[in-house]
Coordinates of C-alpha atoms and ligand atoms in Angstrom, one line a residue:
M681 CA 86.0 127.6 136.2
K682 CA 84.8 129.2 132.9
V683 CA 84.4 127.2 129.7
Y684 CA 84.4 128.7 126.2
D685 CA 83.6 126.9 123.0
G686 CA 85.4 127.5 119.8
K687 CA 86.1 125.7 116.5
S688 CA 89.0 123.3 116.6
V689 CA 91.8 123.8 114.1
F690 CA 94.1 121.2 115.5
Q691 CA 93.5 118.5 118.1
G692 CA 95.4 117.8 121.3
V693 CA 95.4 118.9 124.9
A694 CA 97.4 121.9 126.2
I695 CA 97.6 122.9 129.8
G696 CA 99.3 126.0 131.0
K697 CA 99.3 129.7 131.8
I698 CA 97.1 131.8 129.5
S699 CA 98.8 134.8 128.0
V700 CA 96.6 137.4 126.2
Y701 CA 98.4 138.6 123.2
K702 CA 98.0 142.3 122.5
K703 CA 99.0 143.7 119.2
G704 CA 101.0 146.9 119.3
E705 CA 98.0 149.0 118.5
Q706 CA 99.0 151.8 116.2
Q707 CA 97.7 155.2 117.2
V708 CA 98.0 157.0 113.9
K709 CA 97.7 160.8 113.9
R710 CA 97.2 163.0 110.9
I711 CA 100.1 165.4 110.7
K712 CA 100.7 168.1 108.1
V713 CA 104.1 167.8 106.4
T714 CA 105.7 170.4 104.2
D715 CA 108.6 168.3 102.8
T716 CA 106.6 165.6 101.0
D717 CA 109.7 164.2 99.2
A718 CA 111.4 163.6 102.6
E719 CA 108.1 162.0 103.9
L720 CA 108.0 159.7 100.9
A721 CA 111.6 158.8 101.4
R722 CA 110.7 157.8 105.0
Y723 CA 108.0 155.6 103.6
E724 CA 110.3 154.0 101.0
A725 CA 112.8 153.2 103.7
A726 CA 110.2 151.7 106.0
K727 CA 108.9 149.6 103.1
A728 CA 112.3 148.4 102.3
K729 CA 112.8 147.3 105.9
A730 CA 109.4 145.6 105.9
L731 CA 110.2 143.7 102.7
E732 CA 113.5 142.6 104.3
Q733 CA 111.6 141.4 107.4
L734 CA 109.1 139.5 105.2
Q735 CA 111.9 137.8 103.4
G736 CA 113.3 136.7 106.8
L737 CA 109.9 135.4 107.8
Y738 CA 109.6 133.6 104.5
D739 CA 113.0 131.9 105.1
K740 CA 112.0 131.0 108.7
A741 CA 108.6 129.5 107.6
L742 CA 110.2 127.7 104.7
H743 CA 112.5 125.9 107.1
E744 CA 109.8 125.2 109.6
V745 CA 106.6 124.6 107.7
G746 CA 107.5 124.1 104.1
E747 CA 107.3 126.0 100.9
A748 CA 103.5 126.0 100.3
N749 CA 102.9 127.4 103.8
A750 CA 105.7 129.9 103.6
A751 CA 104.2 131.3 100.4
I752 CA 102.0 133.7 102.3
F753 CA 105.0 135.8 103.1
E754 CA 105.8 136.0 99.4
V755 CA 102.3 137.1 98.8
H756 CA 102.8 139.8 101.5
Q757 CA 105.9 141.0 99.8
M758 CA 104.0 141.2 96.5
M759 CA 101.1 143.1 98.2
L760 CA 103.6 145.6 99.7
E761 CA 105.0 146.2 96.2
D762 CA 101.6 146.5 94.6
D763 CA 101.4 149.6 92.4
D764 CA 97.9 150.5 93.5
Y765 CA 98.7 150.3 97.1
N766 CA 101.9 152.4 96.7
D767 CA 100.4 154.9 94.4
S768 CA 97.6 155.5 96.9
I769 CA 100.1 156.2 99.7
A770 CA 102.3 158.5 97.5
N771 CA 99.3 160.3 96.2
M772 CA 97.9 161.1 99.7
V773 CA 101.3 162.3 100.9
R774 CA 101.8 164.6 97.8
T775 CA 98.3 166.0 97.3
Q776 CA 97.2 166.2 101.0
G777 CA 100.6 166.9 102.5
V778 CA 100.0 164.3 105.2
N779 CA 102.5 162.1 107.1
A780 CA 103.4 158.7 105.8
E781 CA 101.7 156.9 108.8
Y782 CA 98.4 158.6 108.0
A783 CA 98.7 157.7 104.3
V784 CA 99.5 154.1 105.1
A785 CA 96.7 153.7 107.6
S786 CA 94.1 155.3 105.3
T787 CA 95.2 153.3 102.3
C788 CA 95.1 150.2 104.5
D789 CA 91.5 150.9 105.6
N790 CA 90.4 151.5 102.0
F791 CA 92.0 148.4 100.6
A792 CA 90.8 146.2 103.5
Q793 CA 87.3 147.4 103.1
M794 CA 87.4 146.8 99.4
F795 CA 88.6 143.2 99.9
A796 CA 86.1 142.6 102.7
S797 CA 83.2 143.6 100.5
M798 CA 84.1 141.1 97.8
D799 CA 81.9 138.0 97.3
D800 CA 84.8 135.6 96.9
D801 CA 85.8 134.1 100.3
Y802 CA 89.4 133.9 99.3
M803 CA 89.6 137.6 98.4
K804 CA 87.7 138.5 101.6
E805 CA 90.5 137.0 103.6
R806 CA 93.0 139.2 101.9
A807 CA 91.7 142.1 104.0
A808 CA 93.6 140.6 106.9
D809 CA 96.7 140.4 104.8
V810 CA 96.5 144.1 103.9
K811 CA 96.2 145.0 107.5
D812 CA 99.1 142.8 108.4
I813 CA 101.5 144.4 105.9
S814 CA 100.3 147.9 106.8
E815 CA 100.8 147.4 110.5
R816 CA 104.3 146.2 109.8
V817 CA 105.1 149.4 107.9
L818 CA 103.4 151.5 110.6
S819 CA 105.5 149.7 113.4
I820 CA 108.7 150.5 111.5
L821 CA 107.7 154.1 110.8
S822 CA 106.9 154.6 114.6
G823 CA 110.2 152.9 115.5
N824 CA 108.3 150.2 117.4
D825 CA 109.1 147.1 115.5
S826 CA 111.0 144.9 117.9
A827 CA 109.9 141.3 117.7
S828 CA 106.6 140.8 119.4
A829 CA 105.6 138.1 121.7
M830 CA 108.8 137.4 123.6
M831 CA 107.4 135.0 126.1
T832 CA 109.3 133.8 129.0
E833 CA 107.3 130.6 129.9
P834 CA 105.3 128.2 127.8
S835 CA 101.9 129.6 127.5
I836 CA 98.5 129.3 125.8
I837 CA 98.3 132.3 123.6
V838 CA 94.8 133.9 123.5
A839 CA 94.3 136.7 120.9
D840 CA 91.5 138.5 119.1
D841 CA 93.0 137.2 115.9
L842 CA 96.5 136.3 114.8
A843 CA 98.0 137.4 111.5
P844 CA 100.2 134.8 109.7
S845 CA 103.3 136.9 110.4
E846 CA 102.4 136.9 114.1
T847 CA 101.9 133.2 114.2
V848 CA 105.2 132.4 112.6
Q849 CA 107.1 134.9 114.8
L850 CA 105.9 133.2 118.0
N851 CA 108.6 131.3 119.6
K852 CA 107.2 127.8 119.2
D853 CA 109.0 126.3 122.2
M854 CA 107.0 128.8 124.3
V855 CA 103.6 128.2 122.6
L856 CA 101.5 125.4 124.0
S857 CA 98.4 126.3 122.0
F858 CA 96.6 129.3 120.6
V859 CA 93.0 130.4 120.8
T860 CA 91.6 133.2 118.8
V861 CA 88.2 135.1 119.1
H862 CA 88.1 135.5 115.3
G863 CA 89.7 133.8 112.4
S864 CA 88.5 131.4 109.8
L865 CA 89.3 127.8 109.1
N866 CA 90.5 128.9 105.7
S867 CA 92.9 131.5 106.9
H868 CA 96.6 131.0 106.4
T869 CA 97.0 131.2 110.2
A870 CA 94.8 128.1 110.6
I871 CA 96.8 126.3 107.9
L872 CA 100.1 127.2 109.6
A873 CA 98.7 126.0 113.0
R874 CA 97.7 122.7 111.5
T875 CA 101.1 122.3 109.9
M876 CA 102.9 123.2 113.1
A877 CA 100.7 120.7 114.9
I878 CA 99.8 123.1 117.8
P879 CA 96.4 122.5 119.5
A880 CA 94.4 125.5 118.3
L881 CA 90.9 127.0 118.4
I882 CA 89.4 129.8 116.4
G883 CA 86.0 131.6 116.8
T884 CA 86.2 131.3 120.6
P885 CA 84.2 134.1 122.2
L886 CA 86.3 134.7 125.3
P887 CA 87.2 138.1 126.9
L888 CA 90.7 139.3 126.5
D889 CA 91.0 140.7 129.9
D890 CA 92.2 139.9 133.4
T891 CA 89.6 137.3 133.9
V892 CA 91.6 135.2 131.4
D893 CA 95.1 136.7 131.3
G894 CA 97.6 134.9 133.6
K895 CA 95.1 132.3 134.6
L896 CA 95.6 128.5 134.3
G897 CA 94.0 127.2 131.1
I898 CA 93.3 123.9 129.4
V899 CA 92.7 123.8 125.6
D900 CA 90.9 120.6 124.4
G901 CA 91.4 120.6 120.7
T902 CA 89.1 117.5 120.4
S903 CA 86.0 119.1 121.8
G904 CA 87.0 122.6 120.8
K905 CA 86.9 123.9 124.4
I906 CA 89.1 126.1 126.5
Y907 CA 88.7 125.8 130.3
V908 CA 89.8 128.9 132.2
D909 CA 90.8 128.3 135.9
P910 CA 89.7 124.7 135.7
D911 CA 88.3 122.8 138.7
E912 CA 90.2 119.8 140.1
E913 CA 88.1 117.1 138.4
T914 CA 88.6 118.7 134.9
L915 CA 92.3 119.3 135.6
N916 CA 92.8 115.6 136.6
R917 CA 90.8 114.3 133.7
M918 CA 92.6 116.4 131.1
T919 CA 96.0 115.8 132.6
K920 CA 95.3 112.0 132.2
R921 CA 94.3 112.6 128.6
Q922 CA 97.4 114.6 128.0
Q923 CA 99.6 111.8 129.4
E924 CA 97.9 109.2 127.1
E925 CA 98.5 111.4 124.1
A926 CA 102.1 111.9 125.2
E927 CA 102.6 108.1 125.3
K928 CA 101.2 107.8 121.8
K929 CA 103.5 110.6 120.8
S930 CA 106.6 108.9 122.1
L931 CA 106.0 106.1 119.6
L932 CA 105.6 108.8 117.0
Q933 CA 108.8 110.4 117.9
T934 CA 110.9 107.3 117.3
L935 CA 109.3 106.4 114.0
K936 CA 108.7 109.9 112.5
G937 CA 110.8 110.7 109.5
K938 CA 111.7 107.1 108.9
E939 CA 111.2 105.6 105.5
N940 CA 108.6 102.8 105.1
I941 CA 111.2 100.2 104.1
T942 CA 111.4 96.5 105.0
L943 CA 114.5 94.8 106.3
D944 CA 115.1 93.4 102.8
G945 CA 114.7 96.8 101.2
K946 CA 111.1 96.8 99.9
K947 CA 109.4 100.2 100.0
I948 CA 105.8 101.0 100.4
M949 CA 103.9 104.3 100.5
L950 CA 101.9 105.0 103.7
Y951 CA 99.2 107.6 103.2
A952 CA 96.3 108.8 105.2
N953 CA 92.5 108.8 104.7
I954 CA 90.6 112.0 105.4
G955 CA 87.1 113.3 105.1
N956 CA 87.7 116.8 106.1
I957 CA 90.3 119.5 106.0
K958 CA 90.2 119.5 109.8
D959 CA 92.0 116.1 109.7
L960 CA 95.1 117.5 108.1
G961 CA 96.7 118.2 111.4
T962 CA 96.7 114.6 112.4
V963 CA 97.9 113.6 108.9
I964 CA 101.0 115.7 109.3
Q965 CA 101.5 114.8 113.0
N966 CA 101.5 111.2 112.1
D967 CA 104.0 111.7 109.3
A968 CA 101.8 110.4 106.4
G969 CA 103.6 110.4 103.0
G970 CA 100.5 111.8 101.4
I971 CA 96.7 111.5 101.4
G972 CA 95.5 108.3 99.8
L973 CA 91.8 109.0 100.0
F974 CA 90.0 112.3 100.6
R975 CA 86.3 111.4 100.7
S976 CA 85.1 114.6 98.9
E977 CA 81.5 113.7 99.4
F978 CA 81.8 115.0 103.0
I979 CA 82.0 118.5 101.6
Y980 CA 78.6 117.8 100.0
L981 CA 77.1 116.1 103.1
E982 CA 78.1 119.1 105.4
K983 CA 76.2 121.5 103.2
D984 CA 72.5 122.1 102.5
H985 CA 73.2 123.1 98.9
Y986 CA 75.5 121.9 96.1
P987 CA 79.0 123.2 97.0
T988 CA 80.0 125.7 94.4
E989 CA 83.1 125.4 92.3
E990 CA 84.8 128.2 94.3
E991 CA 83.9 126.6 97.6
Q992 CA 85.4 123.3 96.5
F993 CA 88.4 124.9 94.8
Q994 CA 89.4 126.6 98.1
I995 CA 89.2 123.4 100.0
Y996 CA 91.2 121.3 97.5
K997 CA 93.7 124.1 97.2
Q998 CA 94.2 124.3 100.9
V999 CA 94.7 120.5 101.2
A1000 CA 97.2 120.6 98.3
E1001 CA 99.1 123.6 99.8
T1002 CA 99.2 122.1 103.3
M1003 CA 100.5 118.8 102.0
A1004 CA 103.3 120.8 100.3
G1005 CA 104.1 118.7 97.3
K1006 CA 103.0 115.4 98.7
R1007 CA 100.5 113.4 96.8
V1008 CA 96.8 114.2 97.6
I1009 CA 94.3 111.8 96.1
I1010 CA 90.9 113.3 96.1
R1011 CA 88.1 111.0 95.3
T1012 CA 85.2 112.4 93.3
L1013 CA 81.8 112.5 94.8
D1014 CA 80.7 109.1 96.2
I1015 CA 77.1 110.0 97.3
G1016 CA 74.3 107.4 97.4
A1017 CA 73.9 104.1 99.3
D1018 CA 74.8 104.9 102.9
K1019 CA 75.7 108.5 102.2
Q1020 CA 72.4 110.2 101.4
C1021 CA 72.2 114.0 100.8
D1022 CA 68.7 115.6 100.8
Y1023 CA 69.3 118.2 98.2
F1024 CA 70.2 115.6 95.6
E1025 CA 66.5 114.6 95.8
M1026 CA 67.2 111.0 94.9
E1027 CA 64.3 108.6 94.4
H1028 CA 63.7 105.8 96.9
E1029 CA 65.5 102.7 95.9
E1030 CA 64.9 99.1 97.0
N1031 CA 68.6 98.4 96.9
P1032 CA 70.6 101.6 97.3
A1033 CA 74.0 99.9 97.7
L1034 CA 73.4 98.4 94.2
G1035 CA 71.8 101.6 93.0
Y1036 CA 72.2 105.1 91.8
R1037 CA 75.5 106.2 93.5
A1038 CA 79.0 107.6 93.0
I1039 CA 80.2 107.7 89.4
R1040 CA 76.7 106.7 88.2
I1041 CA 75.3 110.0 89.5
C1042 CA 78.3 111.9 88.1
L1043 CA 78.0 110.4 84.6
T1044 CA 74.2 111.1 84.4
R1045 CA 74.3 114.5 86.0
P1046 CA 77.4 116.0 84.3
E1047 CA 76.7 119.5 85.7
I1048 CA 77.5 118.3 89.2
F1049 CA 80.5 116.3 88.0
K1050 CA 81.9 119.1 85.9
T1051 CA 81.7 121.6 88.8
Q1052 CA 83.8 119.3 90.9
L1053 CA 86.3 118.5 88.1
R1054 CA 86.8 122.2 87.4
A1055 CA 87.6 122.8 91.0
L1056 CA 89.9 119.8 91.2
F1057 CA 91.8 120.7 88.0
R1058 CA 92.2 124.3 89.1
A1059 CA 93.4 123.3 92.5
S1060 CA 95.9 120.9 90.9
A1061 CA 98.0 123.9 89.9
F1062 CA 98.7 124.4 93.7
G1063 CA 100.1 121.0 94.6
K1064 CA 100.3 117.3 93.8
I1065 CA 96.6 116.5 93.5
A1066 CA 95.5 113.2 92.0
I1067 CA 91.9 112.5 91.1
M1068 CA 90.2 109.2 91.8
Y1069 CA 86.9 107.9 90.5
P1070 CA 84.8 105.6 92.6
M1071 CA 82.5 102.6 91.9
I1072 CA 84.0 101.8 88.5
T1073 CA 82.7 98.6 86.8
S1074 CA 83.9 98.9 83.2
V1075 CA 86.3 100.4 80.7
K1076 CA 83.3 102.1 79.1
E1077 CA 82.8 104.2 82.2
V1078 CA 86.4 105.2 82.3
K1079 CA 86.2 106.3 78.7
Q1080 CA 83.0 108.4 79.5
I1081 CA 84.9 110.0 82.4
K1082 CA 87.7 110.9 80.0
E1083 CA 85.3 112.7 77.7
V1084 CA 83.9 114.8 80.5
V1085 CA 87.5 115.5 81.7
D1086 CA 88.5 116.6 78.2
A1087 CA 85.5 118.9 78.0
V1088 CA 86.4 120.5 81.3
K1089 CA 90.1 121.0 80.3
K1090 CA 89.0 122.5 77.0
E1091 CA 86.7 125.0 78.8
L1092 CA 89.4 125.9 81.3
T1093 CA 91.9 126.4 78.5
E1094 CA 89.5 128.6 76.6
Q1095 CA 88.9 130.7 79.7
G1096 CA 92.6 131.1 80.3
T1097 CA 92.2 129.5 83.7
P1098 CA 95.4 127.8 84.9
Y1099 CA 95.3 124.1 85.8
G1100 CA 97.8 121.3 86.5
D1101 CA 98.2 117.8 85.1
P1102 CA 96.8 115.6 87.9
E1103 CA 97.2 111.8 87.9
Q1104 CA 93.9 110.1 87.4
G1105 CA 93.1 106.8 88.9
I1106 CA 90.2 104.6 89.9
M1107 CA 88.9 102.7 92.9
I1108 CA 88.7 99.0 92.5
E1109 CA 85.8 98.2 94.7
T1110 CA 83.5 96.1 92.5
P1111 CA 84.2 92.4 91.5
A1112 CA 83.7 93.5 87.9
A1113 CA 86.5 96.0 88.2
V1114 CA 88.8 93.3 89.6
M1115 CA 88.0 90.9 86.8
V1116 CA 88.8 93.5 84.1
S1117 CA 91.6 95.2 86.0
D1118 CA 94.1 94.2 83.3
E1119 CA 92.1 96.3 80.8
L1120 CA 91.4 99.1 83.2
A1121 CA 95.1 99.4 84.1
K1122 CA 95.8 100.5 80.5
E1123 CA 93.5 103.4 80.9
V1124 CA 94.5 105.0 84.2
D1125 CA 97.5 106.1 86.3
F1126 CA 96.8 104.1 89.4
F1127 CA 94.4 101.9 91.3
S1128 CA 93.2 102.1 94.9
I1129 CA 91.4 99.0 96.2
G1130 CA 88.3 99.9 98.2
T1131 CA 88.0 96.8 100.3
N1132 CA 84.9 98.0 102.2
D1133 CA 82.7 97.9 99.1
L1134 CA 84.7 95.1 97.5
T1135 CA 83.9 92.8 100.5
Q1136 CA 80.3 93.8 100.5
Y1137 CA 79.8 93.1 96.8
T1138 CA 81.9 90.0 96.7
L1139 CA 80.5 88.3 99.8
A1140 CA 77.0 89.7 99.2
I1141 CA 77.0 91.1 102.7
D1142 CA 75.5 94.5 103.3
R1143 CA 78.2 96.5 105.0
Q1144 CA 75.6 98.3 107.1
N1145 CA 73.8 95.3 108.4
T1146 CA 75.2 94.3 111.8
K1147 CA 73.1 91.2 111.9
L1148 CA 75.4 89.7 109.3
D1149 CA 78.6 90.2 111.3
A1150 CA 78.9 86.5 112.0
F1151 CA 79.0 85.9 108.2
Y1152 CA 81.4 88.7 107.5
D1153 CA 85.0 87.5 106.9
S1154 CA 87.3 90.4 106.0
H1155 CA 90.1 87.9 105.4
H1156 CA 88.0 85.7 103.0
P1157 CA 90.4 84.1 100.5
A1158 CA 88.2 85.5 97.7
I1159 CA 89.1 89.1 98.8
L1160 CA 92.8 88.3 99.3
R1161 CA 93.1 86.7 95.9
M1162 CA 91.3 89.6 94.3
I1163 CA 93.8 92.0 95.8
A1164 CA 96.7 89.9 94.6
M1165 CA 95.1 89.8 91.1
V1166 CA 94.7 93.5 90.9
V1167 CA 98.2 94.2 92.0
E1168 CA 99.6 91.8 89.4
N1169 CA 97.5 93.3 86.6
A1170 CA 98.5 96.8 87.7
H1171 CA 102.2 96.0 87.6
K1172 CA 101.9 94.3 84.2
A1173 CA 100.6 97.6 82.9
G1174 CA 103.2 99.6 84.8
I1175 CA 100.9 101.4 87.2
W1176 CA 100.8 101.3 91.0
T1177 CA 98.1 100.0 93.3
G1178 CA 97.1 101.0 96.8
I1179 CA 94.5 99.9 99.3
C1180 CA 92.3 102.6 100.9
G1181 CA 89.6 100.4 102.4
E1182 CA 89.7 99.6 106.1
L1183 CA 91.5 96.3 105.4
G1184 CA 94.6 98.3 104.5
A1185 CA 95.0 99.2 108.2
D1186 CA 94.6 95.6 109.4
Q1187 CA 98.0 95.0 111.0
T1188 CA 97.6 91.2 110.8
L1189 CA 97.7 91.6 107.0
T1190 CA 100.5 94.1 106.6
R1191 CA 103.1 91.4 105.8
E1192 CA 100.7 89.7 103.4
F1193 CA 100.2 93.0 101.5
L1194 CA 104.0 93.5 101.3
A1195 CA 104.4 90.0 100.0
M1196 CA 101.7 90.7 97.3
G1197 CA 103.6 93.8 96.2
V1198 CA 101.0 96.4 97.2
D1199 CA 102.5 99.8 96.6
E1200 CA 100.5 101.9 98.9
L1201 CA 98.4 101.6 102.0
S1202 CA 96.1 104.5 102.9
V1203 CA 94.8 104.3 106.5
S1204 CA 93.5 106.5 109.2
P1205 CA 96.3 108.8 110.4
G1206 CA 96.5 107.1 113.8
S1207 CA 97.4 103.8 112.1
I1208 CA 100.4 105.0 110.1
L1209 CA 103.1 104.7 112.7
P1210 CA 102.0 101.3 114.1
I1211 CA 102.0 100.0 110.5
R1212 CA 105.4 101.6 109.8
K1213 CA 106.7 99.7 112.8
I1214 CA 105.6 96.4 111.2
I1215 CA 107.1 97.3 107.9
L1216 CA 110.5 98.2 109.5
E1217 CA 110.5 94.8 111.3
T1218 CA 109.6 92.7 108.2
N1219 CA 111.7 90.7 105.9
V1220 CA 109.4 90.0 103.0
E1221 CA 111.4 87.2 101.4
E1222 CA 111.7 85.4 104.7
Y1223 CA 108.0 85.9 105.3
K1224 CA 107.1 84.4 101.8
A1225 CA 109.5 81.5 102.4
G1226 CA 107.9 80.7 105.8
K1227 CA 104.3 80.7 104.5
Ligands
PEP838 C1 85.8 101.3 100.2 O1 84.7 101.0 99.7 O2 86.6 100.5 100.6 C2 86.2 102.7 100.3 C3 87.4 103.1 100.7 O3 85.2 103.7 100.1 P1 84.0 104.0 101.1 O4 84.3 103.3 102.4 O5 84.0 105.5 101.3 O6 82.9 103.5 100.4
MG839 MG1 83.6 102.5 98.6

């Protein structure tokens, strides 16, 4: 048995035959041509066919993985029609009298190198796209463009790298998983893999030869490992895990696609909480209606420096695109208290939970706040992003936030940088916010109740202190009454309210939340379907009458 470690793109276990995917390597020769017009006509015909294929791929992806993820094939069409790219090819054929294949391959190298040398990570990744479109044209020119990867049995696909067009062309019924030696978490291929919910690894240094090809393999998307030729103990253990996952999935199958509607017709939104873009696969797999809480501070905690606007923009954009038009609520930085980050160089505090944290940092260090807001506003042009502010205690804070937001929007407008019109809401997680929720509701688009902190501050129980567990009552009437009060005040002002604290996933309270008129529950992805089951089986009016 051999074990290789990679980075997980999507969780799950796959067991099956490994098939090494070899690209149709294009051997391009430089050939002198005399009739350059005819050569250019050959190129134009190949380009037209490539554009047609890309349109077909776009349609296929649109159907299978949604508009945002299919967009890459539109980008490819645009790249193939790009004037600079085409002028370079035509110029080479005309002035050097070379064959179209050679001109395409040379242009591809030049453009790919140019993209790869750029500082911007997003532009760097476009190098792979230029290679992808050029290889397509070369295949057509060489008459070797039959659909690749016609597999005859379900397999684990192992490849050096997979271009988005290759990923989408794979017959999904035959693909158990894919594992690549290269590739980045940000690549469109990774986005597609997550959306397709296929266990997948990238950055896995395994040989693409006979020691792997045709062997039995196990991909463990949780630990990021691939086992080649597994021993019996590993095979038994992973088979058991796979069965457990299959059982969970069967529940998923029956409830997937269903509306979250009670027997008496009350609807509620069921969203997912995430801390990382890696969680997106499970969000989609569990059929979340959106993301109710993206804890953006994890982006800061994972780094040893302040994440730049561009780094953040790429992450928010990726989440928005993957969620393809579904609401994505991104909470601004909630650092401090239990989430400490060295490079923020915060002073020691006696009472960090009651100290300098979250919005208090953002409002006193506007350079950090503005960087994040710029990234969020820019990304909001790529999907349905909503912004949520944590640890609010007063209307005054909300007004201060609005001033910073206005300044950021003004800056973006002046720079001609596009941005969307995201909804803006706040977390209700302090007793003060609950008590002034009637006034706060007039200032924002939505509320989300953070029961973790709300319980800590209301019951005066440090949420980190396990010694106090005996005193901790998550169903304390004070908390439940506060939730009811917030919902009522929100509705009076015509806005909606969700719960994104852990209490939202407490299945013994789901009926109670429905009775209160809570509009949204945001829970860990694995809790979505069990809660949907309760919703589908509940009659709210009967429940209220029987209380
Ligand atoms: C909460 O306080 O309930 C909440 C959702 O935020 P966090 O747990 O990140 O503090
Ligand atoms: Mg909180």
